[in-house]
Coordinates of C-alpha atoms in Angstrom, one line a residue:
M1 CA 0.0 0.0 0.0
I2 CA 1.1 3.6 -0.6
T3 CA 0.2 6.9 1.1
G4 CA -1.5 9.6 -0.9
A5 CA -0.5 13.1 -0.1
V6 CA -2.4 16.0 -1.5
L7 CA -0.2 19.1 -1.2
A8 CA -2.6 21.9 -0.4
G9 CA -0.4 24.4 1.3
G10 CA 0.2 26.7 -1.7
K11 CA -0.7 30.4 -1.5
S12 CA -2.6 30.4 -4.9
S13 CA -1.1 33.8 -5.6
R14 CA -1.7 33.6 -9.3
Y15 CA -5.3 32.4 -8.8
G16 CA -6.1 35.0 -6.2
R17 CA -7.7 32.8 -3.6
N18 CA -7.5 29.2 -2.3
K19 CA -8.0 27.2 -5.5
S20 CA -8.4 23.9 -3.7
L21 CA -11.8 25.1 -2.6
E22 CA -13.0 26.0 -6.1
I23 CA -15.9 23.9 -7.4
F24 CA -14.9 21.7 -10.3
Q25 CA -17.5 19.4 -12.0
G26 CA -19.7 19.7 -8.9
V27 CA -17.2 19.2 -6.1
R28 CA -14.3 21.1 -4.6
L29 CA -11.0 20.5 -6.3
I30 CA -9.5 19.2 -3.0
D31 CA -12.3 16.6 -2.6
R32 CA -12.1 15.5 -6.2
I33 CA -8.4 14.8 -5.8
V34 CA -8.8 13.0 -2.5
E35 CA -11.4 10.7 -4.0
S36 CA -9.2 10.0 -7.0
L37 CA -6.5 8.7 -4.7
R38 CA -8.6 6.6 -2.3
P39 CA -8.8 3.5 -4.4
E40 CA -5.0 3.1 -4.5
C41 CA -3.8 4.9 -1.4
Q42 CA -4.3 4.3 2.3
P43 CA -4.2 6.7 4.0
V44 CA -4.8 9.8 2.0
F45 CA -3.3 13.0 3.6
I46 CA -4.2 16.6 3.0
I47 CA -1.1 18.5 3.9
A48 CA -1.3 22.3 4.4
N49 CA -0.3 25.1 6.8
D50 CA -4.0 26.0 7.4
L51 CA -6.2 22.9 7.7
S52 CA -9.4 24.8 8.7
H53 CA -11.0 24.5 5.2
Y54 CA -10.6 20.7 5.0
H55 CA -12.4 19.3 8.0
E56 CA -15.2 17.9 5.9
S57 CA -12.8 16.1 3.5
H58 CA -12.5 12.3 3.7
A59 CA -8.7 12.4 4.4
T60 CA -6.3 12.6 7.2
L61 CA -5.4 16.2 7.8
V62 CA -1.7 16.9 8.5
R63 CA -0.3 20.3 9.3
D64 CA 3.0 21.2 7.7
V65 CA 5.7 20.4 10.2
I66 CA 7.8 23.3 8.9
A67 CA 5.4 26.0 7.8
H68 CA 5.7 28.0 4.5
Q69 CA 8.3 25.7 2.9
G70 CA 6.4 25.1 -0.4
P71 CA 5.9 21.7 -1.9
L72 CA 9.2 20.4 -0.6
G73 CA 8.0 21.1 3.0
G74 CA 4.7 19.3 2.2
L75 CA 6.6 16.3 0.9
Y76 CA 8.8 16.3 4.0
T77 CA 5.7 16.2 6.2
A78 CA 4.1 13.5 4.2
L79 CA 7.1 11.2 4.4
L80 CA 7.5 11.9 8.1
F81 CA 3.9 10.8 8.9
S82 CA 3.4 8.1 6.3
P83 CA 2.9 4.6 7.7
N84 CA 4.0 3.3 4.3
P85 CA 7.4 3.5 2.7
W86 CA 6.1 5.1 -0.5
V87 CA 4.2 8.4 -0.8
F88 CA 2.3 9.5 -3.9
A89 CA 2.5 13.3 -4.0
K90 CA -0.2 15.2 -5.9
A91 CA -0.7 18.9 -6.3
T92 CA -4.1 20.2 -5.2
D93 CA -4.6 22.0 -8.6
M94 CA -4.4 18.9 -10.8
P95 CA -8.0 17.6 -11.0
F96 CA -7.4 14.6 -13.1
L97 CA -5.7 11.2 -12.6
A98 CA -5.9 8.7 -15.4
P99 CA -6.8 5.2 -14.5
G100 CA -3.7 3.1 -14.6
L101 CA -1.1 6.0 -14.1
L102 CA -0.6 5.4 -10.4
E103 CA -0.4 1.7 -11.0
M104 CA 2.3 2.3 -13.6
L105 CA 4.3 4.4 -11.2
V106 CA 4.0 1.8 -8.5
A107 CA 5.1 -0.9 -10.9
S108 CA 8.3 1.1 -11.5
T109 CA 9.5 1.4 -7.9
D110 CA 12.1 -1.4 -7.8
G111 CA 15.6 -0.2 -7.0
C112 CA 14.9 3.5 -6.8
D113 CA 14.0 6.3 -4.4
A114 CA 11.5 8.2 -6.6
V115 CA 9.5 7.5 -9.7
V116 CA 8.9 10.7 -11.6
P117 CA 6.9 11.2 -14.8
F118 CA 8.5 13.4 -17.4
R119 CA 6.4 15.6 -19.8
G120 CA 8.0 17.6 -22.6
G121 CA 11.4 16.6 -21.2
R122 CA 10.7 18.1 -17.8
P123 CA 9.9 16.3 -14.5
E124 CA 6.4 16.4 -13.0
P125 CA 7.4 16.4 -9.3
L126 CA 3.9 16.9 -7.9
L127 CA 2.5 13.8 -9.6
A128 CA 5.2 11.4 -8.5
L129 CA 6.1 8.7 -6.0
Y130 CA 8.7 9.2 -3.3
H131 CA 10.3 6.6 -0.9
R132 CA 11.0 7.5 2.7
R133 CA 14.7 7.2 1.9
C134 CA 14.3 10.7 0.4
F135 CA 13.4 12.1 3.9
P136 CA 17.0 12.9 5.1
V137 CA 17.9 14.5 1.7
I138 CA 14.8 16.7 1.9
A139 CA 15.6 17.6 5.5
D140 CA 19.1 18.8 4.4
L141 CA 17.7 20.7 1.5
L142 CA 15.1 22.5 3.7
E143 CA 17.7 23.4 6.2
S144 CA 19.7 25.0 3.3
G145 CA 16.7 27.1 2.3
E146 CA 15.6 25.0 -0.8
R147 CA 11.9 24.7 -1.5
K148 CA 11.7 22.9 -4.9
V149 CA 10.9 19.2 -4.9
S150 CA 13.1 18.7 -8.0
A151 CA 16.2 19.7 -6.0
I152 CA 16.2 16.2 -4.6
Y153 CA 16.6 14.5 -8.0
S154 CA 20.4 14.9 -8.1
K155 CA 20.7 13.5 -4.6
V156 CA 18.6 10.3 -4.8
K157 CA 18.1 7.6 -7.4
I158 CA 15.1 8.5 -9.5
R159 CA 13.4 6.4 -12.1
P160 CA 12.0 8.7 -14.9
L161 CA 8.7 7.6 -16.4
D162 CA 9.0 8.8 -19.9
E163 CA 6.2 10.4 -21.8
E164 CA 5.9 7.6 -24.4
R165 CA 5.3 5.1 -21.6
W166 CA 2.7 7.1 -19.5
R167 CA 0.8 8.1 -22.6
A168 CA -0.2 4.5 -22.9
V169 CA -2.6 5.1 -20.0
D170 CA -3.1 8.8 -20.4
P171 CA -2.9 9.6 -24.1
D172 CA -4.1 13.2 -23.8
G173 CA -1.9 14.0 -20.7
R174 CA -5.0 15.0 -18.7
S175 CA -3.4 13.9 -15.4
F176 CA -0.8 16.7 -15.8
L177 CA -3.2 19.6 -16.4
N178 CA -3.2 22.1 -13.6
V179 CA -5.2 25.2 -12.7
N180 CA -3.5 28.5 -12.3
S181 CA -6.4 30.9 -13.2
R182 CA -10.2 30.9 -13.2
E183 CA -10.0 30.8 -17.0
E184 CA -8.0 27.6 -16.9
L185 CA -10.5 26.1 -14.5
E186 CA -13.4 27.0 -16.8
R187 CA -11.6 25.5 -19.8
L188 CA -10.9 22.2 -17.9
E189 CA -14.6 21.9 -17.1
W190 CA -15.1 21.0 -20.8
I191 CA -12.3 18.6 -21.2

């Protein structure tokens, strides 16, 4: 089993308000993402600095251990509290998860510390699997002031999941679409 971690601690500065609370296809983005993880993940965490908006969500609420450290701080918290060796990190603004993508990531975990999909030649760090072996590396990076998840990639053994491979289960790349503006959210409603 793996732990699902919805990283919901972002400031939503480009969006203008907490986008995880926006209604998308009839439900809040945060709840949609939690439900998409529940079939494969046990437990599912919502990780944020302020958890007051998420008490009705069907997830375990976990406050960031080190506040205001961005996604790397959220991943640190998820790995610290996870009862499982592997954590699937997902951003709160990515409303889709193609059936089979998470299973493909899990099937690729042998002999590595992280499994990271690549799209357009770039890593997708907030739709990836991380082993608890990454925890001390993340702790060191946070101590040095780093906040980007991708900073760990040169310090741990990652298994890239190339685009050709993941497109077999997500041909349109819907799992990688994210919301940074109200206009983008409206466009995604029709996808």
